[in-house]
Amino acid sequence: MSRGGLGGGLLVAGTTSDAGKSVVTAGICRWLVRRGVKVAPFKGQNMSLNSFVTREGAEIGRAQAMQAQAARVEPTALMNPVLLKPGGDRSSQVVLMGRPVGELSAKGFFGTAGTLGTPGTTGTNGEAQAGTALRGGRREALLGPVLECLEELRATHDAVICEGAGSPAEINLRRTDIVNMGIARAARLPVMVVGDIDRGGVFASFFGTTALLSPEDQALVAGYLVNKFRGDVSLLEPGLEMLRGLTGRATLGVLPWRHGLGIDEEDGLRVSRNGAVRGAPAARPYGEEVLRVAVCAVPLMSNFTDVDALAAEPGVVVRFVDRPEELADADLVVVPGTRGTVRALAWLRERGLADALARRAAEGRPVLGICGGYQILGEHIDDEVESRAGAVAGLGLLPVRVRFEPAKTLARPSGVALGEAVEGYEIHHGVADVRGGDAFVSDAEGRALDGCRMGPVQGTHWHGALESDAFRRRFLTEVARAAGRRFVPAPGTSFGALREEQLDLLGDLIEEHADTDALLRLIEEGAPAGLPFIPPGAP
């Protein structure tokens, strides 16, 4: 796969947000790598609170890290050069080439003047250019650095599968677009548009998305992919033929609806809060009883995938909650990470959840805080960085005082917890001063590395720690003992293996239900010439 020294490519766009772009991109990556293709994922600009830290200490969207795993390559900052992390007051933290460079309002980011701090010195020319561009507040100036990242990936891989954002037909944003048709035009990428038929109106969405694009953009839209179809495909085929007659473009596949495939997506919480995590019931318990976990659905929740490893355990039921009475029958309560620690703390107090957590601690019932949740459980927070609220009293459940620093901690540490090896990743501005209790995680010599344990309450800055299988089983055994539950963790559960099974299932969906020959042609050769223009086009 080579075009002028560059590997092949494809942009996976969508009719809407949450149409399935992330999982389709991952599925294509897994399908290609199983064919022996060296493939990498890419998303020029991501907006998500669900992020990950690469081996070189760069922060990227967690969806791109999941896609890299699907492609069996190590994730890097090149795969997601611009990450926006929403905060309060209609602003977002802007992360460029894996490093935060400041806060910017949506209005500033999309074209008018904005102010950002100077990027950190990481030695990447792209980051310096991006920082200069954003200090002028003009997102379109980032197109050059974003394209440089894409070109570097294409020069070192056979194919790069790019994920779009939202819809390419957001006509109010087209001038400054660096993630949909803007990058497709600049890099001459063919575009496949994904539509979620489970929402209804998929034919109108495909047609309308195409018809709102300029002739130059439409020339790259090469086909459609139907996602989440339930039922007999033969009933859909007449509509697909009519769509082809109207647009001159084929539907490249109809993916059936599959339960629980929303792994590491940007907005997966929208599904999770309908019930259990990912909406999936817990598997039959290995022991006599189930274990119930309640996760406080705090505002600006980040890295909610931390609890996915708990939900993967047979007999563990994980639910997101927002009322104190929902904690009553929980064996474990998790206060998760958040991009707004002080705001989340106020929310817990306003809803009565803070008092419920204090009662749990007094009764000796387990509570776990992760990152921002850990900071909330402490005695005191001094925040002149994130909320600029200054000194704020925490819940006082752990002997910890937190001070927010301008520099963000980004790390991939490892250590020992409860006698078991554990790995995680850190993404936080808060620095913890632990003044009592035991460490949550230590090094091999027993020296404290992170976190605090005080009776039934414990906290850590480490995301992803629960993905370490032996530690998770030991942790859940402790929780069950404290809760008086006859729950026994299943001895053979491997979270990594379960994730691989899901990625393989995504690859299977592409291989079995998409026109893979047509996909390969698009990736290798680009959009076919002579695709018809659908009026009216862009206004």
XYZ file of C-alpha atoms in Angstrom, residues 138-413:
276
model
C -7.160 29.896 15.197
C -7.793 26.178 14.994
C -7.299 25.986 11.244
C -3.645 26.920 11.758
C -3.229 23.511 13.407
C -3.935 21.702 10.143
C -0.270 21.782 9.149
C 1.065 20.154 12.345
C -1.789 17.624 12.335
C -1.001 16.664 8.741
C 2.677 16.284 9.634
C 1.724 13.705 12.259
C -0.479 11.866 9.766
C 2.245 11.892 7.116
C 4.784 10.521 9.598
C 2.455 7.636 10.416
C 1.763 6.981 6.731
C 5.497 6.950 5.985
C 6.064 4.194 8.558
C 2.904 2.094 8.109
C 1.163 0.323 5.250
C -2.141 1.984 6.140
C -3.503 4.609 8.540
C -7.166 4.448 9.524
C -8.346 7.899 10.580
C -11.362 8.582 12.769
C -13.432 11.702 12.243
C -15.297 13.637 14.929
C -19.008 14.384 15.166
C -20.276 14.849 11.618
C -18.411 16.115 8.538
C -21.551 18.094 7.642
C -21.234 20.542 10.535
C -21.226 23.424 8.085
C -20.605 26.039 10.773
C -17.233 24.444 11.547
C -16.028 23.494 8.072
C -13.703 26.486 7.643
C -11.614 25.472 10.653
C -11.963 21.689 10.316
C -8.845 19.638 11.094
C -10.443 16.265 11.773
C -13.083 15.529 9.102
C -13.151 16.807 5.500
C -10.395 19.312 6.174
C -7.866 16.553 6.728
C -9.442 14.311 4.058
C -9.033 17.045 1.443
C -5.512 17.949 2.499
C -4.303 14.325 2.632
C -6.505 13.069 -0.242
C -8.123 10.435 1.970
C -11.199 8.493 0.841
C -14.083 8.812 3.291
C -16.518 6.184 4.524
C -19.528 7.538 6.463
C -20.880 5.420 9.346
C -24.531 5.681 10.389
C -26.227 4.223 13.480
C -29.431 2.663 12.152
C -30.590 1.904 15.712
C -31.302 5.630 16.092
C -33.499 5.704 12.976
C -33.294 7.941 9.921
C -30.082 6.440 8.616
C -30.950 6.891 4.902
C -31.781 10.556 5.387
C -28.593 10.956 7.439
C -26.390 9.438 4.729
C -28.002 11.497 1.981
C -28.113 14.727 3.971
C -24.527 14.390 5.165
C -23.327 14.023 1.579
C -25.594 16.741 0.148
C -24.346 19.361 2.638
C -20.744 19.010 1.510
C -19.003 21.027 -1.180
C -18.322 19.350 -4.555
C -14.646 18.986 -3.615
C -15.541 17.298 -0.317
C -18.199 15.099 -1.898
C -15.636 13.790 -4.369
C -13.930 11.998 -1.466
C -17.062 10.468 0.097
C -16.801 6.979 -1.357
C -19.410 4.973 0.522
C -21.451 4.279 3.624
C -21.467 1.738 6.456
C -24.607 0.860 8.404
C -23.947 0.172 12.087
C -26.035 -1.582 14.777
C -28.604 -3.227 12.494
C -31.128 -5.561 14.114
C -33.073 -7.981 11.959
C -33.044 -9.437 8.457
C -30.604 -7.606 6.159
C -32.670 -8.570 3.106
C -35.371 -6.171 4.320
C -32.821 -3.348 4.223
C -31.387 -4.082 0.796
C -34.036 -2.251 -1.292
C -33.296 0.930 0.653
C -29.569 0.493 0.131
C -30.107 0.159 -3.600
C -32.276 3.294 -3.671
C -29.584 5.155 -1.686
C -27.014 4.096 -4.269
C -29.280 5.334 -7.048
C -29.683 8.703 -5.316
C -26.026 9.226 -4.399
C -24.007 7.045 -6.758
C -22.284 5.526 -3.714
C -22.425 1.972 -2.402
C -23.039 0.857 1.152
C -19.866 -1.001 2.095
C -21.394 -3.120 4.820
C -24.185 -3.635 7.344
C -22.799 -4.412 10.802
C -25.206 -6.256 13.095
C -26.000 -4.944 16.547
C -23.782 -6.554 19.182
C -24.196 -6.181 22.926
C -21.487 -4.485 24.984
C -19.012 -3.401 22.298
C -18.554 0.166 23.574
C -14.977 -0.256 24.767
C -12.947 2.858 25.623
C -15.171 5.213 23.696
C -15.236 8.954 24.251
C -18.857 9.071 25.410
C -19.417 5.542 26.709
C -20.904 6.818 29.982
C -24.067 7.752 28.092
C -24.642 4.025 27.636
C -23.401 3.014 31.053
C -25.719 5.238 33.034
C -28.743 3.437 31.647
C -27.865 0.677 34.098
C -24.905 -1.554 34.592
C -21.576 -0.740 32.977
C -22.001 -0.960 29.191
C -25.596 -1.961 29.928
C -24.426 -5.560 30.374
C -25.580 -7.795 33.248
C -22.919 -9.403 35.420
C -21.882 -12.931 34.555
C -22.888 -15.703 36.946
C -20.819 -15.428 40.162
C -18.019 -17.861 40.843
C -18.924 -17.840 44.549
C -22.325 -17.886 46.248
C -23.160 -14.172 46.072
C -22.684 -11.196 43.814
C -20.730 -8.096 44.762
C -22.404 -4.732 44.185
C -20.330 -1.701 43.196
C -21.781 1.827 43.052
C -19.847 4.483 41.105
C -20.709 8.106 41.927
C -21.557 9.773 38.599
C -19.709 13.009 39.396
C -19.680 15.935 36.944
C -16.917 15.956 34.323
C -16.134 12.319 35.098
C -12.864 11.217 33.530
C -11.540 7.751 32.774
C -14.743 6.007 33.763
C -13.219 2.939 32.086
C -11.356 2.362 35.371
C -14.375 0.362 36.576
C -14.655 -1.755 33.420
C -12.204 -4.243 34.930
C -14.533 -4.656 37.924
C -17.528 -5.192 35.651
C -15.581 -7.873 33.778
C -15.420 -10.013 36.918
C -18.126 -12.724 37.079
C -20.585 -11.790 39.809
C -19.606 -8.111 40.105
C -22.458 -5.717 39.309
C -21.291 -2.149 38.603
C -23.750 0.734 38.387
C -23.428 4.518 38.126
C -25.469 6.339 40.764
C -26.371 9.907 41.704
C -28.557 9.529 44.843
C -27.460 8.674 48.400
C -30.057 5.912 48.780
C -28.396 4.081 45.900
C -25.316 3.564 48.089
C -27.264 1.682 50.755
C -26.876 -1.834 49.337
C -23.481 -1.257 47.677
C -20.586 -3.387 48.903
C -18.095 -0.924 47.411
C -18.502 2.726 46.447
C -16.090 4.226 43.921
C -15.540 7.976 43.633
C -13.996 8.182 40.141
C -11.715 10.638 38.432
C -13.004 14.025 37.331
C -11.745 17.034 35.398
C -13.458 19.230 38.020
C -12.439 18.031 41.489
C -13.843 21.007 43.409
C -17.032 21.026 41.335
C -17.503 17.276 41.892
C -16.947 17.758 45.630
C -19.689 20.411 45.746
C -21.993 18.122 43.750
C -21.491 15.284 46.232
C -22.399 17.618 49.093
C -25.420 19.100 47.337
C -26.895 15.666 46.622
C -26.269 14.208 50.064
C -23.731 11.731 48.735
C -20.938 13.246 50.831
C -22.828 12.479 54.043
C -23.593 8.966 52.789
C -19.885 8.392 52.109
C -18.993 9.615 55.596
C -21.542 7.213 57.124
C -20.076 4.338 55.120
C -16.588 5.108 56.373
C -17.820 5.280 59.984
C -19.518 1.897 59.555
C -16.350 0.313 58.140
C -17.774 -0.151 54.632
C -15.351 0.118 51.670
C -14.855 3.304 49.650
C -12.318 3.739 46.838
C -11.302 7.076 45.332
C -9.442 7.239 42.018
C -7.484 10.349 40.960
C -9.910 13.271 41.457
C -12.014 10.977 43.655
C -8.954 10.321 45.812
C -8.385 14.067 46.170
C -12.037 14.549 47.198
C -11.672 12.014 50.029
C -8.819 14.017 51.563
C -8.906 16.714 54.217
C -8.041 19.803 52.204
C -7.708 20.967 48.595
C -5.793 24.051 47.497
C -6.729 24.718 43.869
C -5.543 27.815 42.038
C -5.190 25.895 38.762
C -8.261 23.861 37.770
C -11.184 25.636 39.499
C -9.211 28.579 40.956
C -11.350 28.142 44.067
C -8.391 28.370 46.434
C -8.659 26.552 49.759
C -11.549 24.060 49.975
C -12.299 21.497 52.665
C -12.390 17.913 51.423
C -14.522 15.106 52.841
C -11.900 14.363 55.476
C -12.011 10.579 55.060
C -8.287 10.263 54.342
C -5.349 12.112 55.991
C -4.332 13.744 52.724
C -3.895 17.368 51.681
C -3.859 18.198 47.953
C -2.264 21.157 46.190
C -2.908 21.741 42.490
C 0.195 22.568 40.445
C 0.313 24.090 36.915
C 2.469 21.207 35.694
C 0.482 18.048 34.957
C 1.758 14.681 36.136
C 1.770 12.215 33.212
C 3.316 8.852 34.008
C 3.088 5.068 33.549
C 4.168 3.731 36.967
